[in-house]
Short mmCIF file of C-alpha atoms in Angstrom, two decimals:
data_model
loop_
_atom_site.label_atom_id
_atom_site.label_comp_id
_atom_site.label_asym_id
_atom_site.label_seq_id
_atom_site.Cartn_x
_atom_site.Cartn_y
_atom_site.Cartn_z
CA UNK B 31 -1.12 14.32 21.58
CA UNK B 32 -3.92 11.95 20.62
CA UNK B 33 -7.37 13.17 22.21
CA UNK B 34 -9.46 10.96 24.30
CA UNK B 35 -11.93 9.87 21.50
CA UNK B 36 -8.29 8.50 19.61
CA UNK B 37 -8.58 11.36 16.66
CA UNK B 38 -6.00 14.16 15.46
CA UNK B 39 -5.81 16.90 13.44
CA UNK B 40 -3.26 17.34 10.93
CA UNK B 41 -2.00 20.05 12.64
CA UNK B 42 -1.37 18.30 15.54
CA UNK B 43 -0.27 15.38 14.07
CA UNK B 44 2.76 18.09 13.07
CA UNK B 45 3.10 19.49 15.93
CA UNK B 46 3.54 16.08 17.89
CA UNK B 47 6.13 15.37 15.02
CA UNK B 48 7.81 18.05 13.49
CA UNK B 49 10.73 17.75 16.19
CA UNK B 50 11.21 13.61 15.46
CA UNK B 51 11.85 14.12 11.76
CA UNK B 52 15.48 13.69 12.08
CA UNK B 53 15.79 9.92 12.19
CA UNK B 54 12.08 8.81 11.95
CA UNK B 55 10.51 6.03 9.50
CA UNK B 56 8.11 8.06 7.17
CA UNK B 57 6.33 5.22 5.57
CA UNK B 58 3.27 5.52 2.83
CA UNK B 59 1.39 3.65 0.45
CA UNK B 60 1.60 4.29 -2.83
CA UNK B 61 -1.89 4.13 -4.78
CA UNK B 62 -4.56 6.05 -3.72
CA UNK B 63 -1.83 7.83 -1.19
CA UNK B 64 0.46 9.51 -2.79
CA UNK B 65 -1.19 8.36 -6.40
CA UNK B 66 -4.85 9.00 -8.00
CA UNK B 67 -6.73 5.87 -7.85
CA UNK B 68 -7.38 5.11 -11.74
CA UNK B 69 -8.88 2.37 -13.52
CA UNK B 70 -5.25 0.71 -15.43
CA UNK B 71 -2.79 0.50 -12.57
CA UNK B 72 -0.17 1.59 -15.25
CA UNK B 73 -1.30 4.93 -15.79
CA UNK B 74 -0.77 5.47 -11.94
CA UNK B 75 1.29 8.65 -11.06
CA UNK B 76 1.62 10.40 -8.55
CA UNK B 77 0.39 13.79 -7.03
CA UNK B 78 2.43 17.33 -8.03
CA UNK B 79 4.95 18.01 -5.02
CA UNK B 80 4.88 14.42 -3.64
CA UNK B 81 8.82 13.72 -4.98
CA UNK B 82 9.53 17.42 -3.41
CA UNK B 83 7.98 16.58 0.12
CA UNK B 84 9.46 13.26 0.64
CA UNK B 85 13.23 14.65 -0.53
CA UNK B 86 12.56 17.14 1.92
CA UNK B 87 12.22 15.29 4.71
CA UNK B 88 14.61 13.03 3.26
CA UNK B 89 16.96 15.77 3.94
CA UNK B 90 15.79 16.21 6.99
CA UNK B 91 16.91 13.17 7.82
CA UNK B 92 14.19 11.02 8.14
CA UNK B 93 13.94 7.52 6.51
CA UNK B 94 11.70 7.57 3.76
CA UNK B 95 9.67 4.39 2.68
CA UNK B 96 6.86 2.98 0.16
CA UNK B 97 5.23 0.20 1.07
CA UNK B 98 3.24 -1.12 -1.51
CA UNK B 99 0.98 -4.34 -3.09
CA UNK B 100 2.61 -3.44 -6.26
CA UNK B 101 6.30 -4.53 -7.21
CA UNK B 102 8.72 -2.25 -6.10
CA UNK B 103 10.53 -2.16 -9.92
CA UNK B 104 7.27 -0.87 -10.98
CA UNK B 105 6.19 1.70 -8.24
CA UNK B 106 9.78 2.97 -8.78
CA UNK B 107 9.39 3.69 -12.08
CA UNK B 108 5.77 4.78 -11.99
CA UNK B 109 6.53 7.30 -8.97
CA UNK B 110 10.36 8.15 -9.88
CA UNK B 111 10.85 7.44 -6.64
CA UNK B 112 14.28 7.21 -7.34
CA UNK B 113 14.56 10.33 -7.17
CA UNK B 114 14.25 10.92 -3.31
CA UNK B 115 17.60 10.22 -1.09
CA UNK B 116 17.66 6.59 0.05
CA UNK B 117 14.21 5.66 -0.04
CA UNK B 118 13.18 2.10 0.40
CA UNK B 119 10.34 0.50 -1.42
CA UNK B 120 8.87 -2.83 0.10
CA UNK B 121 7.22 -4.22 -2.71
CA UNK B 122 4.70 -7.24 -2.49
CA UNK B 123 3.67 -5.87 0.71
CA UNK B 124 6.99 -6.94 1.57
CA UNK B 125 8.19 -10.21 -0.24
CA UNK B 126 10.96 -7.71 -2.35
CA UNK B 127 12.93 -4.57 -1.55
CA UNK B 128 14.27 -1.89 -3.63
CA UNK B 129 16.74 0.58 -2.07
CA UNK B 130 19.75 2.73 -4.49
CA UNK B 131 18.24 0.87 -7.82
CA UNK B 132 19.06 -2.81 -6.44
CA UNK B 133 16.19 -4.88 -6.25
CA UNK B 134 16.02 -8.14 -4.10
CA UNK B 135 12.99 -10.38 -4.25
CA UNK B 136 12.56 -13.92 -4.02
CA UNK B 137 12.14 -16.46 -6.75
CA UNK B 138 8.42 -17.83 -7.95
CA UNK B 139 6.85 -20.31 -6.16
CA UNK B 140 5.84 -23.17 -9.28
CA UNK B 141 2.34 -22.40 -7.41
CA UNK B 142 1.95 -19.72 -9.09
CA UNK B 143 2.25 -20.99 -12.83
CA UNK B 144 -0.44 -23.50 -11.83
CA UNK B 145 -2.73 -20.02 -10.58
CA UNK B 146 -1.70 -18.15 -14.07
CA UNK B 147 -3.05 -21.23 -15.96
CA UNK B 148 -6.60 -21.60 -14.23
CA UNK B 149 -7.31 -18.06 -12.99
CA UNK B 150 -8.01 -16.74 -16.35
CA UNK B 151 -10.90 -19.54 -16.97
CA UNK B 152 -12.77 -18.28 -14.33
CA UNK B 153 -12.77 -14.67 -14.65
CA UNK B 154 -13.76 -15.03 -18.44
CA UNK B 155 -16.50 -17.72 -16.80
CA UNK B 156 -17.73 -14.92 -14.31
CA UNK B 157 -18.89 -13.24 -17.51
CA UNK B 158 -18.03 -9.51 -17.21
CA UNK B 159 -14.71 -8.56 -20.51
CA UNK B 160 -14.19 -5.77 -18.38
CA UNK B 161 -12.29 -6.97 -15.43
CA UNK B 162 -8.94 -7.94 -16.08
CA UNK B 163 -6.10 -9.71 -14.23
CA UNK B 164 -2.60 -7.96 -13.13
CA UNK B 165 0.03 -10.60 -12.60
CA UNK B 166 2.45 -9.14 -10.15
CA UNK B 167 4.83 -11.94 -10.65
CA UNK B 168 4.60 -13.13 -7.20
CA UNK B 169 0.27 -12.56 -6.72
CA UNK B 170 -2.04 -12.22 -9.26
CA UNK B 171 -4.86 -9.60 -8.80
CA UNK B 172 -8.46 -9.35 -10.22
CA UNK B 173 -9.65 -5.56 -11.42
CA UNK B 174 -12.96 -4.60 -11.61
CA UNK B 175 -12.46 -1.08 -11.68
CA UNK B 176 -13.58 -1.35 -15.04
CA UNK B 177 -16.66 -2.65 -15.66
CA UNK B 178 -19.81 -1.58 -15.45
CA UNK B 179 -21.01 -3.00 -11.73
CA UNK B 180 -17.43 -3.58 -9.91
CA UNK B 181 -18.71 -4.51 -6.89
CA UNK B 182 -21.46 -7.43 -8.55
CA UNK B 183 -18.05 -8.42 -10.84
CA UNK B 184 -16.53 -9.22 -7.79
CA UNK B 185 -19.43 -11.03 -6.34
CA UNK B 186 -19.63 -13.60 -8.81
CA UNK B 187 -16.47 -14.62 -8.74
CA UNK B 188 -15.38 -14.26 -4.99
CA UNK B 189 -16.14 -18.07 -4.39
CA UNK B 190 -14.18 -19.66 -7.02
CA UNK B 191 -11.46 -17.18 -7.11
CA UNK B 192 -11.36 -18.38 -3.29
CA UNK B 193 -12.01 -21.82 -4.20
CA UNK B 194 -8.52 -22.24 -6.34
CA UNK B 195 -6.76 -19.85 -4.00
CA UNK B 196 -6.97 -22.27 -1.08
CA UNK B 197 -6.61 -24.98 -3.22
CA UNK B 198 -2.93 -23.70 -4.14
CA UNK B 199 -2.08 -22.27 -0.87
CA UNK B 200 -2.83 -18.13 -1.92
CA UNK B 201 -4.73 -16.24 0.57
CA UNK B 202 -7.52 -13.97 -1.04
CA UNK B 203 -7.27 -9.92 0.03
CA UNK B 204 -10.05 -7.65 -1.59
CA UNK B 205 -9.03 -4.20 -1.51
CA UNK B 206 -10.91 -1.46 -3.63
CA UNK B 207 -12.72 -2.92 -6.84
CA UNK B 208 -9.85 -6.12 -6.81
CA UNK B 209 -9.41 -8.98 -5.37
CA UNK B 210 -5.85 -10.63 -5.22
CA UNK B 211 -4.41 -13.61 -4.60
CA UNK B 212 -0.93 -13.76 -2.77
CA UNK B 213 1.41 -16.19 -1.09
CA UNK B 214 0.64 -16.38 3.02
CA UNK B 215 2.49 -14.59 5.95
CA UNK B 216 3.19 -11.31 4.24
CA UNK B 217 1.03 -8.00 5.02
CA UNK B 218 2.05 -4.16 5.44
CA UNK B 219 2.29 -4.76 9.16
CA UNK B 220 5.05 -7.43 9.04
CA UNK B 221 6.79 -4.76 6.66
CA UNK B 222 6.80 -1.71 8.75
CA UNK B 223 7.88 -3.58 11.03
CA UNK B 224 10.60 -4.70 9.98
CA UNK B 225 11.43 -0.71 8.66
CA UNK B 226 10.62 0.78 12.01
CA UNK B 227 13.21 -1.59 13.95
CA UNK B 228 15.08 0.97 16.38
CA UNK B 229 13.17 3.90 15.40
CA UNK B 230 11.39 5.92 18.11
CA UNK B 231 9.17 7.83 16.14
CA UNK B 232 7.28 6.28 12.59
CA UNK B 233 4.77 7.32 10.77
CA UNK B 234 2.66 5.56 8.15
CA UNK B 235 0.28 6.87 5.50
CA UNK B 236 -2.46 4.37 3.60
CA UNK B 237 -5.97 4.43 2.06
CA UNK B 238 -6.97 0.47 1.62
CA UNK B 239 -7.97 -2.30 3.36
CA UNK B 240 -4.26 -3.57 2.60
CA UNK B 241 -3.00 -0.84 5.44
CA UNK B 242 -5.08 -1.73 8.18
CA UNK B 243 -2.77 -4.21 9.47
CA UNK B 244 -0.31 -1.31 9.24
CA UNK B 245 -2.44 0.55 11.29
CA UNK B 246 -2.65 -1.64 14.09
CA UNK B 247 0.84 -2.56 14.04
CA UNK B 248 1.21 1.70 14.73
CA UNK B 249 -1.33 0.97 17.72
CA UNK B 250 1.01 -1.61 18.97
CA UNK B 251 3.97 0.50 18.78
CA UNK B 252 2.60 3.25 20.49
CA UNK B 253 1.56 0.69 23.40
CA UNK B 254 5.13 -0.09 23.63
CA UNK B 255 5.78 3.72 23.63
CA UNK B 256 6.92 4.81 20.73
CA UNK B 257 5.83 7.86 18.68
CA UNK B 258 3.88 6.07 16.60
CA UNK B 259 1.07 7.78 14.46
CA UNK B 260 -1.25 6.77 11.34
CA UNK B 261 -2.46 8.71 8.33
CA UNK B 262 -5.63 7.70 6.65
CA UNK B 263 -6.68 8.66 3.19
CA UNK B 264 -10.15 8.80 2.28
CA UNK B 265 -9.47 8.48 -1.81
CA UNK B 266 -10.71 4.82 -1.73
CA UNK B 267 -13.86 4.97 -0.03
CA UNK B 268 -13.55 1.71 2.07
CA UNK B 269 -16.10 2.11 5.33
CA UNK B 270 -13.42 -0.49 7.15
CA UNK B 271 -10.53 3.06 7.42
CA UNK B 272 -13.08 4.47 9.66
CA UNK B 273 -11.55 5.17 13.02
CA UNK B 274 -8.68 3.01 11.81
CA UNK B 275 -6.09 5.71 11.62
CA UNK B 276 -4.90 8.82 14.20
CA UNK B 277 -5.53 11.32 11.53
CA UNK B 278 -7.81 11.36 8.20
CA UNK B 279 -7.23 13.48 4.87
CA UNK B 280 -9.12 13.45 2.32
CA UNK B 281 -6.91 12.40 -0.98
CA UNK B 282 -3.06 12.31 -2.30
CA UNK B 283 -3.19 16.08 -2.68
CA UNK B 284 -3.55 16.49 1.27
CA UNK B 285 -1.40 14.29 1.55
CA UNK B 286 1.29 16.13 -0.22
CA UNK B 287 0.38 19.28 1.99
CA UNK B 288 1.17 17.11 5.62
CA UNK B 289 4.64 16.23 4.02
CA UNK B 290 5.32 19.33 3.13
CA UNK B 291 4.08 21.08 6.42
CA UNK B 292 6.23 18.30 8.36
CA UNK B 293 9.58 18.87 6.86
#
């Protein structure tokens, strides 16, 4: 179904996949996917219609997932996710798993006290009160959403934020306006993998520079010959989604109207 210069439509993208529902993996992000980007991360919701769609194809049959930076407790509760028939959320792009209200993620390393301790110092040393740290229990993140010049924030304090990361064994992954710090060897790719094991046809949704690793792993799938297809969403901006994904929408809200047109 995919045309020689790689792009879809969302039309055919449901055409190609209508027929698979029944035992697929639909996975998605969660923030700026099926949720609003907004500057506090707690006041995150997401779109009208997005519980309906996913239940839907839920009851379809297909295997619904969220795959998300956040923790899965909190994307849960933010989302009400609970809501739609046996979803899985991979939380921590996929340190912690939260499927029928149990929740199993992995202790703290003692790393990470050391990074609560000095990461504060050096955002209040980069000199901007607005941005903020979110401690995910298991990464830390740096917001700049908030102030005045995000991207200069962020500037300023890429090279010591980096600096302490390597020196306590975190990698550093900007996505939009933040930069966080998380424990090696875990990315949405190594996730969906793991969800898509023995499924023939998957489909994952994103909008950050966190996906693109989902992205490709789709691309590798579909070299292997599975019906493998990507969704990108255009809600954060980033130039690095272009031509990264089979099909591109513009924000949650067209998102919701794919779901609902697949099931």
């Amino acid at each position: 179904a995919l045309r020689e210069d790689g792009g879809m439509q969302p039309e055919e993208l449901v055409a190609a996949l209508r027929a698979l529902v029944p035992g697929a993996l639909i996975a998605t992000d969660f923030d700026g996917t099926l949720a609003p980007l907004v500057p506090d991360p707690e006041q995150s919701r997401p779109v009208g219609g997005v519980i309906e769609a996913l239940t839907a194809l839920a009851e379809r049959g297909a295997h619904i997932a969220v795959i998300t930076g956040r923790d899965a407790r909190t994307v849960v509760r933010l989302g009400g996710l609970h809501a739609v028939p046996r979803i899985v959320v991979a939380g921590l792009y996929g340190m912690e798993t939260w499927t029928e209200g149990r929740l199993d993620s992995p202790d703290p390393p003692p790393a990470i006290d050391a990074l609560r301790d000095r990461l504060p110092h050096i955002v209040r040393d980069g000199g901007d009160p607005d941005v903020w740290i979110e401690d995910k229990r298991l990464s830390l993140v740096v917001h700049a959403r908030k102030a005045a010049d995000p991207d200069t924030a962020l500037q300023r304090l890429d090279s010591p934020v980096r600096a302490v990361a390597d020196e306590l064994g975190f990698e550093v992954h900007p996505g939009a306006q933040v930069l966080e710090l998380r424990l090696p060897g875990f990315d949405k790719a190594g996730a969906l993998a793991r969800l898509a094991a023995g499924r023939r046809a998957v489909l994952f949704l994103g909008d950050d520079l966190g996906d693109l690793p989902a992205f490709a792993e789709i691309r590798r799938m579909r070299a292997q010959d599975a019906d493998a297809y990507s969704v990108g969403v255009r809600s954060s901006g980033v130039p690095e989604l272009d031509g990264a994904a089979d099909v591109e929408v513009s924000d949650p809200a067209a998102v919701v109207e794919l779901l609902r047109r697949l099931a």
